[in-house]
Amino acid sequence: MKVSEVARILNAKILCCEHRLHEEVTSAFGADMMSDVLAFMNEHTLLLTGLVNPHVIRTAEMLELRAIVFVRGKEVPEEILERAKEQEIVLLATDKTLYTSCGLLYATGLPECRRK
Amino acid sequence: MFVQTFPITRGDFDTAGEASSKIKNMLKKLGISPRIVREVAITAYEMELNLVIHSLGGELKLEVRPKSIELTAKDNGPGIEDIKLALKEGYSTASESVRNMGFGAGMGLPNVVRHCHNFHIESELNKGTLIIAGYSLDEKED
Ligand SMILES: Nc1ncnc2c1ncn2[C@@H]1O[C@H](COP(=O)(O)OP(=O)(O)OP(=O)(O)O)[C@@H](O)[C@H]1O
Ligand SMILES: [Mg+2]
């Protein structure tokens, strides 16, 4: 699924890196613990999280993630946007909860990510 | 051979991940395969976070040889009492404040084991912990 399609389904605001909306994600993972994200995700996975701090971007950098959805209408500070831009990671923000966001994407057929 | 050492300060969350980020970029520049770069980056990040969160301070060292890469995390204490337990998924002694930052699920060490080719750990209470994650570069690459 294209990241632009994710944004449409979740009625999400695009916070940065619009030029990478055409990137594909082949699975998704929802978590607030970056420890779990590091243990489960791979580079083509979409991350959905309610945690907003710079460690989220650092974690995404290590995993080479292409896009992150911040859920529950969290305010995303400038520092985080700057870091995401450096890494060219698309940031999306939706007012929906993690449960609803994951449910909507799952219903379209986007699968969970498989642990390697 | 290429060697670089990064000192890691206890509790310094602001810079946590900077060493791993540098390691990742260095390996890219050295032309290491993207798959190995990613694996080493994840391992380095888990090791760096553990030094920040659990140790009294230490260092992360990257060694690149023609046919192998080695990451070493070495610290000055407090040591791990039960290594077997520490290697179990879900075991963590991290504080509430660490969890609030998104870490401390007890997934890090098992994740390092999964993402490297050779794993070595030794630890002595009140002395310190030494962890080495090794990668061989002559494996078939995809
Ligand atoms: N360098 C270290 N010094 C002392 N204790 C350590 C060190 N590294 C790990 N430990 C101990 O081993 C436990 C398990 O480590 P592990 O990295 O698997 O999980 P964590 O760091 O607690 O959480 P996570 O990695 O999921 O964020 C830690 O909670 C801690 O008790
Ligand atoms: Mg850890």
Tab-separated table of N, CA and C in Angstrom, chain B residues 62-128:
chain	number	residue	atom	x	y	z
B	62	LEU	N	33.328	-0.171	17.374
B	62	LEU	CA	33.086	-0.788	16.064
B	62	LEU	C	34.416	-1.194	15.451
B	63	GLU	N	34.526	-2.438	15.032
B	63	GLU	CA	35.724	-2.907	14.326
B	63	GLU	C	35.294	-3.517	13.011
B	64	VAL	N	35.873	-3.016	11.933
B	64	VAL	CA	35.545	-3.557	10.617
B	64	VAL	C	36.799	-4.168	10.007
B	65	ARG	N	36.725	-5.446	9.718
B	65	ARG	CA	37.827	-6.154	9.057
B	65	ARG	C	37.353	-6.586	7.678
B	66	PRO	N	38.295	-7.061	6.820
B	66	PRO	CA	37.867	-7.430	5.458
B	66	PRO	C	36.721	-8.446	5.433
B	67	LYS	N	36.722	-9.367	6.372
B	67	LYS	CA	35.701	-10.411	6.326
B	67	LYS	C	34.772	-10.429	7.527
B	68	SER	N	34.884	-9.449	8.410
B	68	SER	CA	34.006	-9.463	9.584
B	68	SER	C	33.817	-8.084	10.194
B	69	ILE	N	32.743	-7.971	10.954
B	69	ILE	CA	32.476	-6.756	11.723
B	69	ILE	C	32.235	-7.181	13.154
B	70	GLU	N	32.786	-6.397	14.094
B	70	GLU	CA	32.544	-6.707	15.489
B	70	GLU	C	32.095	-5.451	16.223
B	71	LEU	N	31.033	-5.600	17.008
B	71	LEU	CA	30.543	-4.521	17.858
B	71	LEU	C	30.774	-4.951	19.297
B	72	THR	N	31.409	-4.077	20.079
B	72	THR	CA	31.672	-4.425	21.466
B	72	THR	C	31.102	-3.358	22.391
B	73	ALA	N	30.310	-3.779	23.376
B	73	ALA	CA	29.826	-2.867	24.414
B	73	ALA	C	30.490	-3.272	25.713
B	74	LYS	N	31.163	-2.302	26.342
B	74	LYS	CA	31.906	-2.606	27.553
B	74	LYS	C	31.565	-1.527	28.568
B	75	ASP	N	31.244	-1.925	29.780
B	75	ASP	CA	30.919	-0.900	30.771
B	75	ASP	C	31.576	-1.151	32.122
B	76	ASN	N	31.434	-0.161	33.001
B	76	ASN	CA	32.113	-0.188	34.297
B	76	ASN	C	31.186	-0.607	35.432
B	77	GLY	N	30.173	-1.336	35.133
B	77	GLY	CA	29.255	-1.801	36.159
B	77	GLY	C	27.858	-1.340	35.877
B	78	PRO	N	26.891	-1.820	36.638
B	78	PRO	CA	26.992	-2.622	37.873
B	78	PRO	C	27.119	-4.124	37.618
B	79	GLY	N	27.123	-4.571	36.359
B	79	GLY	CA	27.158	-6.008	36.080
B	79	GLY	C	25.759	-6.613	36.098
B	80	ILE	N	25.653	-7.804	35.532
B	80	ILE	CA	24.362	-8.499	35.463
B	80	ILE	C	24.425	-9.724	36.371
B	81	GLU	N	23.445	-9.815	37.238
B	81	GLU	CA	23.472	-10.882	38.237
B	81	GLU	C	23.193	-12.247	37.605
B	82	ASP	N	22.143	-12.292	36.776
B	82	ASP	CA	21.731	-13.563	36.187
B	82	ASP	C	21.636	-13.389	34.667
B	83	ILE	N	22.682	-13.764	33.961
B	83	ILE	CA	22.753	-13.534	32.512
B	83	ILE	C	21.642	-14.281	31.773
B	84	LYS	N	21.377	-15.506	32.213
B	84	LYS	CA	20.343	-16.317	31.561
B	84	LYS	C	18.989	-15.604	31.604
B	85	LEU	N	18.700	-15.040	32.759
B	85	LEU	CA	17.443	-14.307	32.944
B	85	LEU	C	17.422	-13.047	32.072
B	86	ALA	N	18.554	-12.341	32.027
B	86	ALA	CA	18.635	-11.101	31.251
B	86	ALA	C	18.428	-11.360	29.757
B	87	LEU	N	18.753	-12.571	29.308
B	87	LEU	CA	18.606	-12.902	27.891
B	87	LEU	C	17.199	-13.377	27.534
B	88	LYS	N	16.344	-13.466	28.561
B	88	LYS	CA	14.959	-13.902	28.315
B	88	LYS	C	14.106	-12.738	27.862
B	89	GLU	N	13.279	-12.966	26.853
B	89	GLU	CA	12.367	-11.922	26.391
B	89	GLU	C	11.422	-11.530	27.506
B	90	GLY	N	11.299	-10.245	27.720
B	90	GLY	CA	10.347	-9.748	28.707
B	90	GLY	C	10.962	-9.448	30.059
B	91	TYR	N	12.207	-9.890	30.288
B	91	TYR	CA	12.840	-9.573	31.573
B	91	TYR	C	13.511	-8.210	31.503
B	92	SER	N	13.092	-7.319	32.397
B	92	SER	CA	13.675	-5.986	32.419
B	92	SER	C	13.674	-5.403	33.821
B	93	THR	N	14.733	-4.690	34.152
B	93	THR	CA	14.780	-3.999	35.435
B	93	THR	C	14.653	-2.485	35.214
B	94	ALA	N	14.255	-2.095	33.996
B	94	ALA	CA	14.166	-0.667	33.666
B	94	ALA	C	13.110	0.036	34.529
B	95	SER	N	13.346	1.300	34.811
B	95	SER	CA	12.442	2.070	35.666
B	95	SER	C	11.221	2.542	34.881
B	96	GLU	N	10.239	3.025	35.643
B	96	GLU	CA	9.016	3.557	35.055
B	96	GLU	C	9.339	4.700	34.076
B	97	SER	N	10.290	5.552	34.436
B	97	SER	CA	10.582	6.702	33.573
B	97	SER	C	11.195	6.242	32.248
B	98	VAL	N	11.973	5.172	32.290
B	98	VAL	CA	12.534	4.609	31.048
B	98	VAL	C	11.410	4.048	30.193
B	99	ARG	N	10.459	3.367	30.837
B	99	ARG	CA	9.313	2.800	30.084
B	99	ARG	C	8.500	3.907	29.433
B	100	ASN	N	8.349	5.019	30.139
B	100	ASN	CA	7.577	6.130	29.583
B	100	ASN	C	8.226	6.712	28.332
B	101	MET	N	9.530	6.491	28.197
B	101	MET	CA	10.212	6.958	26.990
B	101	MET	C	10.100	5.949	25.859
B	102	GLY	N	9.551	4.778	26.168
B	102	GLY	CA	9.341	3.778	25.111
B	102	GLY	C	10.319	2.619	25.135
B	103	PHE	N	11.101	2.516	26.224
B	103	PHE	CA	12.054	1.413	26.317
B	103	PHE	C	11.843	0.628	27.609
B	104	GLY	N	12.558	-0.491	27.717
B	104	GLY	CA	12.433	-1.291	28.931
B	104	GLY	C	11.374	-2.372	28.839
B	105	ALA	N	11.295	-3.024	27.675
B	105	ALA	CA	10.345	-4.133	27.518
B	105	ALA	C	11.056	-5.479	27.683
B	106	GLY	N	12.357	-5.429	27.908
B	106	GLY	CA	13.104	-6.681	28.037
B	106	GLY	C	13.263	-7.399	26.709
B	107	MET	N	13.345	-6.631	25.642
B	107	MET	CA	13.447	-7.216	24.302
B	107	MET	C	14.836	-7.032	23.696
B	108	GLY	N	15.644	-6.158	24.276
B	108	GLY	CA	16.897	-5.736	23.654
B	108	GLY	C	17.933	-6.831	23.471
B	109	LEU	N	18.321	-7.483	24.548
B	109	LEU	CA	19.361	-8.518	24.431
B	109	LEU	C	18.929	-9.669	23.521
B	110	PRO	N	17.701	-10.196	23.680
B	110	PRO	CA	17.279	-11.236	22.730
B	110	PRO	C	17.289	-10.738	21.284
B	111	ASN	N	17.018	-9.465	21.097
B	111	ASN	CA	17.029	-8.889	19.749
B	111	ASN	C	18.455	-8.828	19.193
B	112	VAL	N	19.414	-8.515	20.056
B	112	VAL	CA	20.821	-8.522	19.637
B	112	VAL	C	21.218	-9.935	19.213
B	113	VAL	N	20.838	-10.912	20.020
B	113	VAL	CA	21.166	-12.308	19.703
B	113	VAL	C	20.600	-12.678	18.335
B	114	ARG	N	19.373	-12.232	18.056
B	114	ARG	CA	18.722	-12.563	16.782
B	114	ARG	C	19.358	-11.873	15.582
B	115	HIS	N	19.897	-10.680	15.827
B	115	HIS	CA	20.402	-9.887	14.703
B	115	HIS	C	21.901	-10.000	14.445
B	116	CYS	N	22.621	-10.846	15.202
B	116	CYS	CA	24.045	-10.992	14.892
B	116	CYS	C	24.387	-12.441	14.566
B	117	HIS	N	25.607	-12.659	14.083
B	117	HIS	CA	26.020	-14.023	13.711
B	117	HIS	C	26.685	-14.734	14.876
B	118	ASN	N	27.452	-13.992	15.668
B	118	ASN	CA	28.107	-14.565	16.856
B	118	ASN	C	27.856	-13.657	18.043
B	119	PHE	N	27.458	-14.242	19.149
B	119	PHE	CA	27.139	-13.443	20.331
B	119	PHE	C	27.954	-13.911	21.518
B	120	HIS	N	28.540	-12.952	22.221
B	120	HIS	CA	29.293	-13.295	23.435
B	120	HIS	C	28.920	-12.312	24.543
B	121	ILE	N	28.679	-12.844	25.735
B	121	ILE	CA	28.399	-11.960	26.870
B	121	ILE	C	29.122	-12.489	28.105
B	122	GLU	N	29.737	-11.582	28.815
B	122	GLU	CA	30.264	-11.946	30.132
B	122	GLU	C	30.036	-10.771	31.058
B	123	SER	N	29.822	-11.077	32.333
B	123	SER	CA	29.490	-10.011	33.264
B	123	SER	C	29.895	-10.401	34.668
B	124	GLU	N	30.358	-9.408	35.406
B	124	GLU	CA	30.702	-9.667	36.801
B	124	GLU	C	30.099	-8.546	37.645
B	125	LEU	N	29.406	-8.954	38.700
B	125	LEU	CA	28.757	-7.961	39.564
B	125	LEU	C	29.778	-6.985	40.124
B	126	ASN	N	29.393	-5.716	40.148
B	126	ASN	CA	30.235	-4.626	40.626
B	126	ASN	C	31.480	-4.367	39.780
B	127	LYS	N	31.617	-5.117	38.681
B	127	LYS	CA	32.760	-4.860	37.811
B	127	LYS	C	32.328	-4.357	36.442
B	128	GLY	N	31.444	-5.105	35.808
B	128	GLY	CA	30.985	-4.636	34.504
B	128	GLY	C	30.548	-5.754	33.581
